[in-house]
Amino acid sequence: MKTLLAFDKDLVAATYERCFDYGIRSMGREYAIELVPNGSAIKLDGDNRQEYVKLVVDFILNKNIEMQYAAFKEGYDSVCRNSIIRLFEPEEVERLICGEAVLDFYALQKVTVYEGFQSTSSTIAYLWEIIHGMTLEQKKKFLFFVTGTERAAIGGLANSRFVVCRGGPDSERLPTAHVCFNTLILNEYKTKEKMQRLLLTAIENSVGFGLI
């Protein structure tokens, strides 16, 4: 649409050769939806392109999803019409649904529970040095790896449950996680470099065609 609006006015009609309709594909078939009555007979040109763009945007964002939005609104209203949720600001609702965007891993460290490790062990020291040295994107991936979400619950990571469980002696085994229990299974790696290599490999390949 931006390209159309910026195009040479005198060349629009000859270049685009389009009418006031919009093509969609459904159930393996192509359909032309008229944007206005008799739209297939109205040629797009440099003078009416603003109106054409306005109609296309309205069709994509509104008319094309009217039925789906109506169903969603009916369901939402049945739950929230007289709900206390109306007292919240949009940003507060987002936090309730999506969680906290700010990730304080120092707060998480303070509430972490260890199974098979002492909080003072070298393995645990390596782990937190690695985590605190991660980029924000890596921290999000780590959090997703162990909890299934890139955000913290309301109240931040200080209110989260996180468990680090010993998975065995030093080996080349990748760290794993029990997402439902926010538990990281960690072998007792002998060096920080080895743990970092294996942990980053695990969190970078934990979705899609990587590790499940």
Short mmCIF file of C-alpha atoms in Angstrom, two decimals:
data_model
loop_
_atom_site.label_atom_id
_atom_site.label_comp_id
_atom_site.label_asym_id
_atom_site.label_seq_id
_atom_site.Cartn_x
_atom_site.Cartn_y
_atom_site.Cartn_z
CA MET A 1 0.00 0.00 0.00
CA LYS A 2 2.87 2.40 0.76
CA THR A 3 4.36 1.70 -2.65
CA LEU A 4 1.05 2.42 -4.35
CA LEU A 5 0.63 5.73 -2.56
CA ALA A 6 4.18 6.78 -3.41
CA PHE A 7 3.93 5.69 -7.06
CA ASP A 8 3.96 8.18 -9.94
CA LYS A 9 0.36 9.36 -10.18
CA ASP A 10 0.27 9.23 -13.98
CA LEU A 11 1.55 5.64 -14.10
CA VAL A 12 -0.72 4.03 -11.48
CA ALA A 13 -3.49 2.87 -13.84
CA ALA A 14 -1.19 1.36 -16.45
CA THR A 15 1.14 -0.26 -13.90
CA TYR A 16 -1.33 -1.76 -11.45
CA GLU A 17 -4.23 -2.58 -13.81
CA ARG A 18 -6.48 -3.16 -10.82
CA CYS A 19 -10.13 -2.54 -9.99
CA PHE A 20 -11.85 -1.76 -6.68
CA ASP A 21 -11.88 -5.36 -5.54
CA TYR A 22 -9.63 -7.48 -3.33
CA GLY A 23 -8.54 -11.05 -3.93
CA ILE A 24 -8.71 -13.65 -1.18
CA ARG A 25 -8.05 -17.39 -1.13
CA SER A 26 -10.36 -19.75 0.73
CA MET A 27 -10.71 -23.55 0.62
CA GLY A 28 -8.29 -23.70 -2.29
CA ARG A 29 -10.23 -21.21 -4.42
CA GLU A 30 -9.62 -17.59 -5.36
CA TYR A 31 -12.34 -14.98 -4.81
CA ALA A 32 -12.55 -11.30 -5.78
CA ILE A 33 -14.41 -9.27 -3.16
CA GLU A 34 -15.77 -5.93 -4.33
CA LEU A 35 -14.71 -3.12 -2.01
CA VAL A 36 -17.63 -0.94 -3.11
CA PRO A 37 -20.80 -1.72 -5.08
CA ASN A 38 -19.86 -2.48 -8.69
CA GLY A 39 -16.19 -2.21 -7.65
CA SER A 40 -15.03 -4.56 -10.41
CA ALA A 41 -16.01 -1.86 -12.92
CA ILE A 42 -14.06 0.95 -11.20
CA LYS A 43 -10.46 1.18 -12.36
CA LEU A 44 -7.71 2.11 -9.93
CA ASP A 45 -5.85 5.27 -10.96
CA GLY A 46 -3.78 8.05 -9.48
CA ASP A 47 -6.80 10.06 -8.44
CA ASN A 48 -8.68 7.37 -6.49
CA ARG A 49 -5.77 5.40 -5.00
CA GLN A 50 -6.17 7.02 -1.56
CA GLU A 51 -9.77 5.76 -1.40
CA TYR A 52 -8.69 2.34 -2.65
CA VAL A 53 -6.05 1.98 0.08
CA LYS A 54 -8.55 3.11 2.73
CA LEU A 55 -11.06 0.49 1.56
CA VAL A 56 -8.47 -2.32 1.44
CA VAL A 57 -7.27 -1.57 4.96
CA ASP A 58 -10.84 -1.46 6.23
CA PHE A 59 -11.59 -4.79 4.56
CA ILE A 60 -8.51 -6.55 5.98
CA LEU A 61 -8.76 -5.18 9.52
CA ASN A 62 -12.53 -5.00 9.92
CA LYS A 63 -14.92 -6.49 7.38
CA ASN A 64 -12.92 -9.63 6.63
CA ILE A 65 -12.96 -10.69 10.30
CA GLU A 66 -16.40 -9.42 11.32
CA MET A 67 -17.77 -12.91 12.09
CA GLN A 68 -14.67 -13.99 14.02
CA TYR A 69 -14.55 -10.76 16.00
CA ALA A 70 -18.28 -10.95 16.78
CA ALA A 71 -17.80 -14.47 18.18
CA PHE A 72 -14.80 -13.34 20.24
CA LYS A 73 -16.68 -10.30 21.55
CA GLU A 74 -19.67 -12.43 22.52
CA GLY A 75 -17.43 -14.78 24.49
CA TYR A 76 -15.49 -11.93 26.08
CA ASP A 77 -18.67 -10.09 27.10
CA SER A 78 -20.17 -13.24 28.58
CA VAL A 79 -17.23 -13.41 30.98
CA CYS A 80 -16.17 -9.80 31.46
CA ARG A 81 -19.23 -7.60 30.80
CA ASN A 82 -19.86 -6.93 34.49
CA SER A 83 -16.45 -8.06 35.65
CA ILE A 84 -13.97 -6.26 37.88
CA ILE A 85 -11.61 -6.36 34.89
CA ARG A 86 -13.26 -3.14 33.71
CA LEU A 87 -11.54 -1.37 36.61
CA PHE A 88 -8.11 -2.10 35.14
CA GLU A 89 -6.13 -0.02 32.67
CA PRO A 90 -5.14 -1.79 29.42
CA GLU A 91 -1.52 -2.01 30.60
CA GLU A 92 -2.64 -3.71 33.80
CA VAL A 93 -4.71 -6.26 31.89
CA GLU A 94 -1.68 -7.00 29.72
CA ARG A 95 0.40 -7.69 32.83
CA LEU A 96 -2.29 -9.99 34.22
CA ILE A 97 -2.49 -11.98 30.99
CA CYS A 98 1.08 -11.83 29.69
CA GLY A 99 3.09 -11.33 32.87
CA GLU A 100 5.92 -8.97 33.74
CA ALA A 101 8.27 -7.89 30.95
CA VAL A 102 11.09 -6.87 33.34
CA LEU A 103 13.26 -9.85 34.25
CA ASP A 104 15.27 -9.62 37.49
CA PHE A 105 17.37 -12.79 37.62
CA TYR A 106 19.09 -11.68 40.82
CA ALA A 107 15.65 -11.82 42.47
CA LEU A 108 15.12 -15.28 40.96
CA GLN A 109 18.47 -16.45 42.33
CA LYS A 110 17.40 -15.54 45.86
CA VAL A 111 14.29 -17.75 45.74
CA THR A 112 15.72 -20.70 43.80
CA VAL A 113 15.48 -24.15 45.40
CA TYR A 114 18.24 -26.72 44.87
CA GLU A 115 17.84 -30.49 44.79
CA GLY A 116 21.08 -32.49 44.86
CA PHE A 117 23.18 -29.32 44.95
CA GLN A 118 24.25 -26.92 47.66
CA SER A 119 23.67 -23.25 46.91
CA THR A 120 27.41 -22.72 47.45
CA SER A 121 28.60 -25.47 45.08
CA SER A 122 30.81 -24.56 42.14
CA THR A 123 28.22 -25.88 39.67
CA ILE A 124 25.60 -23.47 40.98
CA ALA A 125 28.10 -20.60 40.99
CA TYR A 126 28.88 -21.33 37.33
CA LEU A 127 25.18 -21.39 36.49
CA TRP A 128 24.41 -17.96 37.90
CA GLU A 129 27.55 -16.41 36.45
CA ILE A 130 26.45 -17.67 33.04
CA ILE A 131 22.85 -16.50 33.46
CA HIS A 132 23.80 -13.02 34.68
CA GLY A 133 26.19 -12.69 31.73
CA MET A 134 23.55 -13.53 29.12
CA THR A 135 22.04 -11.01 26.76
CA LEU A 136 18.38 -10.10 27.31
CA GLU A 137 17.33 -12.34 24.41
CA GLN A 138 19.29 -15.26 25.85
CA LYS A 139 17.71 -14.68 29.26
CA LYS A 140 14.27 -14.79 27.65
CA LYS A 141 15.16 -18.04 25.91
CA PHE A 142 16.45 -19.49 29.17
CA LEU A 143 13.25 -18.52 30.96
CA PHE A 144 11.17 -20.03 28.15
CA PHE A 145 13.29 -23.19 28.32
CA VAL A 146 12.56 -23.77 32.00
CA THR A 147 9.06 -22.25 32.39
CA GLY A 148 7.44 -22.20 28.94
CA THR A 149 7.11 -18.40 28.89
CA GLU A 150 9.46 -15.47 28.25
CA ARG A 151 7.80 -13.34 30.94
CA ALA A 152 7.53 -13.48 34.70
CA ALA A 153 4.25 -13.77 36.57
CA ILE A 154 2.74 -10.75 38.32
CA GLY A 155 5.19 -9.62 40.98
CA GLY A 156 8.23 -10.54 38.90
CA LEU A 157 10.71 -13.37 39.16
CA ALA A 158 10.92 -12.88 42.93
CA ASN A 159 7.46 -14.49 43.12
CA SER A 160 8.37 -17.37 40.83
CA ARG A 161 9.19 -20.95 41.76
CA PHE A 162 12.44 -22.18 40.22
CA VAL A 163 14.20 -25.46 41.00
CA VAL A 164 17.67 -26.59 39.93
CA CYS A 165 17.98 -30.35 40.17
CA ARG A 166 21.15 -32.44 39.84
CA GLY A 167 20.89 -34.70 36.82
CA GLY A 168 24.08 -36.67 37.35
CA PRO A 169 27.88 -36.38 37.24
CA ASP A 170 29.89 -34.47 34.66
CA SER A 171 29.02 -35.48 31.09
CA GLU A 172 28.25 -34.16 27.63
CA ARG A 173 24.54 -34.42 28.34
CA LEU A 174 22.59 -31.24 27.60
CA PRO A 175 20.62 -29.58 30.40
CA THR A 176 16.90 -30.41 30.28
CA ALA A 177 13.83 -28.99 31.98
CA HIS A 178 10.48 -29.97 33.45
CA VAL A 179 8.50 -26.94 32.27
CA CYS A 180 5.38 -27.75 34.29
CA PHE A 181 7.44 -27.61 37.48
CA ASN A 182 9.86 -24.81 36.50
CA THR A 183 12.73 -27.22 37.06
CA LEU A 184 16.14 -27.20 35.38
CA ILE A 185 17.93 -30.57 35.28
CA LEU A 186 21.65 -29.86 35.38
CA ASN A 187 24.60 -32.23 35.40
CA GLU A 188 27.55 -31.46 37.65
CA TYR A 189 29.73 -30.01 34.91
CA LYS A 190 33.37 -29.59 35.88
CA THR A 191 34.00 -26.29 34.10
CA LYS A 192 32.04 -23.11 33.53
CA GLU A 193 32.95 -23.14 29.83
CA LYS A 194 31.50 -26.59 29.34
CA MET A 195 28.27 -25.70 31.15
CA GLN A 196 27.91 -22.51 29.13
CA ARG A 197 28.39 -24.33 25.83
CA LEU A 198 25.85 -27.03 26.65
CA LEU A 199 23.32 -24.68 28.29
CA LEU A 200 23.34 -22.25 25.36
CA THR A 201 23.00 -25.15 22.93
CA ALA A 202 19.96 -26.37 24.86
CA ILE A 203 18.15 -23.02 25.07
CA GLU A 204 18.89 -22.08 21.46
CA ASN A 205 17.47 -25.35 20.12
CA SER A 206 14.53 -26.03 22.38
CA VAL A 207 11.71 -25.41 19.89
CA GLY A 208 10.83 -26.28 16.31
CA PHE A 209 13.12 -28.87 14.78
CA GLY A 210 15.67 -28.55 17.56
CA LEU A 211 15.41 -30.29 20.88
CA ILE A 212 11.92 -30.83 22.25
#
